[in-house]
CSV table of C-alpha atoms in Angstrom, one decimal:
chain,number,residue,atom,x,y,z
L,1,MET,CA,-188.5,170.2,-31.3
L,2,LYS,CA,-189.1,166.5,-30.4
L,3,HIS,CA,-189.4,165.7,-34.1
L,4,LEU,CA,-185.8,166.6,-34.6
L,5,PHE,CA,-184.8,163.9,-32.1
L,6,ALA,CA,-187.2,161.4,-33.5
L,7,ALA,CA,-185.1,161.6,-36.8
L,8,MET,CA,-181.9,160.5,-34.9
L,9,VAL,CA,-181.4,157.4,-32.8
L,10,LEU,CA,-178.2,157.9,-30.8
L,11,LEU,CA,-176.0,155.7,-28.7
L,12,ALA,CA,-177.1,157.7,-25.8
L,13,ALA,CA,-180.4,155.9,-25.8
L,14,THR,CA,-180.8,153.5,-22.8
L,15,PRO,CA,-179.8,150.0,-23.9
L,16,LEU,CA,-182.7,147.5,-24.1
L,17,VAL,CA,-180.8,145.0,-22.1
L,18,ALA,CA,-180.6,147.4,-19.2
L,19,GLN,CA,-184.4,147.6,-19.2
L,20,GLY,CA,-184.7,143.9,-18.8
L,21,THR,CA,-186.1,143.3,-22.3
L,22,ALA,CA,-183.5,141.1,-24.1
L,23,ARG,CA,-183.8,141.4,-27.9
L,24,ALA,CA,-183.5,138.3,-30.1
L,25,PRO,CA,-180.4,137.9,-32.3
L,26,ILE,CA,-180.7,139.3,-35.9
L,27,VAL,CA,-180.4,136.5,-38.5
L,28,ALA,CA,-181.1,138.5,-41.6
L,29,TRP,CA,-178.3,140.2,-43.7
L,30,THR,CA,-180.1,143.5,-43.5
L,31,TYR,CA,-182.0,145.2,-40.6
L,32,THR,CA,-184.2,148.3,-40.4
L,33,VAL,CA,-183.6,150.5,-37.4
L,34,GLN,CA,-186.6,150.7,-35.1
L,35,ALA,CA,-187.6,153.0,-32.2
L,36,GLY,CA,-185.5,152.1,-29.1
L,37,ASP,CA,-182.6,150.6,-31.1
L,38,THR,CA,-179.0,151.6,-30.4
L,39,PHE,CA,-176.1,151.0,-32.6
L,40,ALA,CA,-174.3,149.0,-29.9
L,41,ASP,CA,-177.4,146.7,-29.4
L,42,ILE,CA,-177.7,146.1,-33.1
L,43,ALA,CA,-174.1,145.1,-33.3
L,44,ARG,CA,-174.5,142.8,-30.3
L,45,ARG,CA,-177.6,141.1,-31.7
L,46,TRP,CA,-175.7,140.6,-35.0
L,47,GLY,CA,-172.7,139.3,-33.1
L,48,VAL,CA,-170.3,141.7,-34.9
L,49,ASP,CA,-167.9,144.4,-33.8
L,50,MET,CA,-169.3,148.0,-33.7
L,51,ALA,CA,-166.3,149.3,-35.8
L,52,ALA,CA,-166.9,146.6,-38.4
L,53,LEU,CA,-170.6,147.4,-38.6
L,54,GLY,CA,-169.9,151.1,-38.8
L,55,GLU,CA,-167.4,150.6,-41.7
L,56,ALA,CA,-169.8,148.3,-43.6
L,57,ASN,CA,-172.4,151.0,-43.5
L,58,ALA,CA,-170.2,154.1,-43.8
L,59,ILE,CA,-171.2,155.4,-40.4
L,60,PRO,CA,-168.3,156.9,-38.4
L,61,SER,CA,-168.0,157.1,-34.6
L,62,PRO,CA,-170.1,158.0,-32.6
L,63,TYR,CA,-172.4,155.9,-34.8
L,64,VAL,CA,-175.5,158.1,-35.3
L,65,ILE,CA,-178.4,156.2,-36.8
L,66,ARG,CA,-182.0,157.0,-37.4
L,67,ILE,CA,-185.4,155.2,-37.3
L,68,GLY,CA,-186.1,153.5,-40.7
L,69,GLN,CA,-182.4,153.4,-41.7
L,70,VAL,CA,-181.5,150.1,-43.3
L,71,LEU,CA,-178.2,148.5,-42.1
L,72,LYS,CA,-176.4,145.7,-43.7
L,73,ARG,CA,-174.4,143.0,-41.8
L,74,PRO,CA,-170.6,143.1,-42.4
L,75,ALA,CA,-169.4,140.3,-44.6
L,76,PRO,CA,-167.7,137.5,-42.6
L,77,ALA,CA,-164.0,137.4,-42.8
L,78,VAL,CA,-162.8,134.6,-45.2
L,79,THR,CA,-159.7,132.7,-44.1
L,80,PRO,CA,-157.7,131.8,-47.2
L,81,LYS,CA,-157.0,128.1,-47.6
L,82,PRO,CA,-153.3,127.2,-47.4
L,83,VAL,CA,-151.7,126.4,-50.7
L,84,PRO,CA,-149.8,123.1,-50.6
L,85,THR,CA,-146.1,123.4,-51.1
L,86,PRO,CA,-144.7,121.0,-53.6
L,87,ALA,CA,-142.0,118.7,-52.4
L,88,PRO,CA,-138.6,119.9,-53.4
L,89,SER,CA,-137.0,118.0,-56.2
L,90,ALA,CA,-133.3,117.1,-56.2
L,91,ALA,CA,-131.3,119.6,-58.1
L,92,PRO,CA,-127.6,120.0,-58.7
L,93,PRO,CA,-125.9,122.5,-56.4
L,94,VAL,CA,-125.8,126.0,-57.7
L,95,ALA,CA,-122.9,128.3,-57.0
L,96,THR,CA,-124.0,131.3,-54.9
L,97,PRO,CA,-122.8,134.6,-56.4
L,98,LYS,CA,-120.9,136.9,-54.1
L,99,ALA,CA,-123.1,139.7,-52.6
L,100,ILE,CA,-122.4,143.1,-54.1
L,101,PRO,CA,-122.7,145.9,-51.6
L,102,ARG,CA,-125.4,148.4,-52.5
L,103,PRO,CA,-125.1,152.1,-51.8
L,104,ALA,CA,-126.9,153.4,-48.8
L,105,PRO,CA,-130.3,154.9,-49.7
L,106,SER,CA,-130.6,158.6,-49.5
L,107,PRO,CA,-132.6,159.8,-46.5
L,108,ARG,CA,-136.2,160.7,-47.2
L,109,PRO,CA,-137.6,164.0,-46.1
L,110,ALA,CA,-139.9,163.8,-43.0
L,111,PRO,CA,-143.6,163.9,-43.9
L,112,PRO,CA,-145.5,167.0,-42.8
L,113,LEU,CA,-147.2,166.7,-39.5
L,114,ARG,CA,-150.6,167.9,-40.9
L,115,PRO,CA,-152.0,168.0,-44.5
L,116,PRO,CA,-152.1,171.5,-46.0
L,117,LEU,CA,-155.2,173.5,-45.2
L,118,THR,CA,-158.0,173.5,-47.7
L,119,PRO,CA,-160.4,176.4,-48.2
L,120,ARG,CA,-163.5,176.3,-46.0
L,121,GLU,CA,-166.8,175.8,-47.7
L,122,SER,CA,-168.4,179.1,-48.6
L,123,ASP,CA,-171.8,178.2,-47.0
L,124,ALA,CA,-170.2,176.9,-43.8
L,125,PRO,CA,-171.2,178.5,-40.5
L,126,ARG,CA,-168.7,181.0,-39.0
L,127,LEU,CA,-167.5,179.1,-36.0
L,128,GLN,CA,-166.0,180.3,-32.7
L,129,TRP,CA,-163.8,178.3,-30.3
L,130,PRO,CA,-166.2,176.4,-28.0
L,131,THR,CA,-164.0,176.9,-24.9
L,132,GLU,CA,-160.6,178.0,-23.7
L,133,GLY,CA,-157.7,175.6,-23.5
L,134,ALA,CA,-155.0,174.1,-25.7
L,135,VAL,CA,-155.6,171.6,-28.4
L,136,VAL,CA,-154.3,168.3,-27.1
L,137,THR,CA,-155.7,166.0,-29.8
L,138,ARG,CA,-156.0,167.0,-33.5
L,139,PHE,CA,-158.3,165.7,-36.2
L,140,GLY,CA,-157.3,162.3,-37.4
L,141,GLU,CA,-155.0,161.5,-34.5
L,142,ARG,CA,-155.8,158.1,-32.8
L,143,VAL,CA,-157.6,158.0,-29.5
L,144,SER,CA,-158.0,154.5,-28.0
L,145,GLY,CA,-157.0,153.1,-31.4
L,146,ILE,CA,-159.6,155.1,-33.3
L,147,PRO,CA,-158.9,158.1,-35.5
L,148,SER,CA,-160.4,161.2,-33.9
L,149,ASN,CA,-163.3,162.8,-35.9
L,150,GLY,CA,-162.7,166.1,-34.1
L,151,ILE,CA,-160.3,167.9,-31.7
L,152,ASP,CA,-159.8,167.8,-27.9
L,153,LEU,CA,-159.3,170.9,-25.8
L,154,ALA,CA,-157.8,170.6,-22.3
L,155,ALA,CA,-159.7,172.9,-20.0
L,156,LEU,CA,-160.4,173.7,-16.3
L,157,TYR,CA,-163.3,172.3,-14.4
L,158,GLY,CA,-166.3,174.7,-14.5
L,159,THR,CA,-165.1,176.7,-17.6
L,160,LYS,CA,-167.9,177.7,-19.9
L,161,VAL,CA,-168.6,175.6,-23.0
L,162,ARG,CA,-170.2,177.8,-25.7
L,163,ALA,CA,-172.1,177.2,-28.9
L,164,ALA,CA,-169.6,177.5,-31.8
L,165,ALA,CA,-172.4,179.1,-33.9
L,166,ALA,CA,-176.2,179.8,-33.7
L,167,GLY,CA,-178.5,176.8,-34.2
L,168,THR,CA,-180.9,174.3,-32.6
L,169,VAL,CA,-180.0,171.7,-30.0
L,170,LEU,CA,-180.7,168.3,-31.6
L,171,TYR,CA,-179.5,166.2,-28.6
L,172,ALA,CA,-178.4,166.9,-25.0
L,173,GLY,CA,-177.8,163.7,-23.0
L,174,LYS,CA,-175.5,160.8,-22.2
L,175,GLU,CA,-173.7,158.7,-24.8
L,176,PRO,CA,-172.6,155.6,-22.9
L,177,GLU,CA,-169.9,154.1,-25.2
L,178,ARG,CA,-167.3,156.9,-25.4
L,179,PHE,CA,-168.4,160.5,-25.2
L,180,GLY,CA,-170.3,160.8,-21.9
L,181,GLN,CA,-172.3,164.0,-21.7
L,182,LEU,CA,-173.0,165.0,-25.3
L,183,ILE,CA,-174.6,168.0,-27.1
L,184,LEU,CA,-175.4,168.1,-30.8
L,185,ILE,CA,-176.3,171.5,-32.4
L,186,ASP,CA,-177.8,171.8,-35.9
L,187,HIS,CA,-176.6,174.9,-37.8
L,188,GLY,CA,-178.5,174.3,-41.1
L,189,GLY,CA,-177.1,173.3,-44.5
L,190,GLY,CA,-176.3,169.8,-43.1
L,191,PHE,CA,-173.7,171.3,-40.6
L,192,VAL,CA,-173.8,169.9,-37.1
L,193,THR,CA,-171.4,170.5,-34.2
L,194,ALA,CA,-170.8,168.1,-31.3
L,195,TYR,CA,-169.5,168.8,-27.8
L,196,ALA,CA,-168.6,165.8,-25.7
L,197,TYR,CA,-166.8,164.8,-22.4
L,198,LEU,CA,-169.0,167.6,-20.7
L,199,GLY,CA,-169.8,168.2,-17.1
L,200,THR,CA,-173.1,170.1,-16.4
L,201,MET,CA,-175.2,170.8,-19.4
L,202,THR,CA,-177.3,174.0,-19.4
L,203,VAL,CA,-179.4,173.5,-22.6
L,204,LYS,CA,-182.0,170.8,-23.6
L,205,GLU,CA,-183.2,169.3,-26.8
L,206,GLY,CA,-185.1,171.8,-29.0
L,207,ASP,CA,-183.5,175.0,-27.5
L,208,LYS,CA,-182.5,177.7,-29.9
L,209,VAL,CA,-179.0,179.0,-29.1
L,210,THR,CA,-177.1,182.0,-30.3
L,211,ALA,CA,-173.4,182.0,-31.3
L,212,PHE,CA,-171.1,181.8,-28.3
L,213,GLU,CA,-174.0,181.2,-25.9
L,214,ARG,CA,-173.2,179.0,-22.9
L,215,ILE,CA,-174.4,175.4,-23.3
L,216,ALA,CA,-172.4,173.5,-20.7
L,217,LEU,CA,-169.6,173.6,-18.2
L,218,VAL,CA,-166.3,171.7,-18.6
L,219,GLY,CA,-166.2,168.4,-16.6
L,220,LYS,CA,-165.0,164.9,-17.2
L,221,SER,CA,-167.3,162.2,-18.5
L,222,GLY,CA,-167.1,159.3,-20.9
L,223,GLU,CA,-163.6,158.1,-21.7
L,224,ALA,CA,-162.0,161.4,-20.7
L,225,LYS,CA,-159.2,161.0,-18.1
L,226,ARG,CA,-159.1,164.8,-17.3
L,227,PRO,CA,-161.3,167.8,-17.9
L,228,THR,CA,-161.6,168.0,-21.7
L,229,VAL,CA,-164.0,169.2,-24.4
L,230,HIS,CA,-164.2,167.0,-27.5
L,231,PHE,CA,-165.4,169.2,-30.4
L,232,GLU,CA,-166.5,168.0,-33.9
L,233,LEU,CA,-167.9,169.6,-37.0
L,234,ARG,CA,-169.8,167.4,-39.5
L,235,ARG,CA,-171.7,168.0,-42.7
L,236,ASN,CA,-174.3,165.4,-43.7
L,237,ASN,CA,-172.6,163.2,-41.0
L,238,VAL,CA,-169.2,163.4,-42.7
L,239,PRO,CA,-166.5,164.7,-40.3
L,240,ARG,CA,-164.6,167.9,-41.1
L,241,ASP,CA,-161.4,169.2,-39.5
L,242,PRO,CA,-162.8,171.8,-37.2
L,243,GLU,CA,-159.6,173.8,-37.2
L,244,LEU,CA,-160.1,174.7,-40.8
L,245,TYR,CA,-163.3,176.5,-39.9
L,246,LEU,CA,-162.2,178.1,-36.6
L,247,PRO,CA,-160.5,181.5,-36.4
L,248,PRO,CA,-156.7,181.4,-35.8
L,249,ARG,CA,-155.4,181.7,-32.2
L,250,LEU,CA,-152.6,184.0,-31.3
């Protein structure tokens, strides 16, 4: 299934600089992704931040791009010119009215911790939990200053990581920026699940997997500080809250 991988250029590709082939800076306002490009290298050659480039092109972390995709450079920040303050003119003194105490505002109710659950899409795959362990980071919570596009599950070294649903392995390799050992599985209908921070991976690109089949073992890679599984669900590269699609836990 090499043609599946050819449609996606991931951050896990080896950076060109590491190969000793420095790429020239990009001077145009748009750029077409070529074979061997990585999102991080394109941002470097443009001299912009990866987060700014992702926001300008509506590409969320982990910044998945494909060959032939046209990216646009983020518009440079414009610093507003200071407005000159007119010199104060002499004016007669004005009597200051006495301050009238205001009543204390009534306390506001605390906002809910999570938004209300929305119905899952009828054509979404029926997901199973990818591994055992408690949820330590929920969808939308900030990790390293970036809102999480999935959930994190604390787990023990060597615990099995399983496919949340049947599908085809799109990618199984290393993503060097944040997620370490990473697996992407295509479930059809635009739905893709991602499994990151992994230890040993037991599948490869192009493999067909069944629901709940072992695909890896829990480890610690990428930015993970302890054995953790990062799990995402996306449709057409738009993140979904995985907990809305997973069965409830007792």
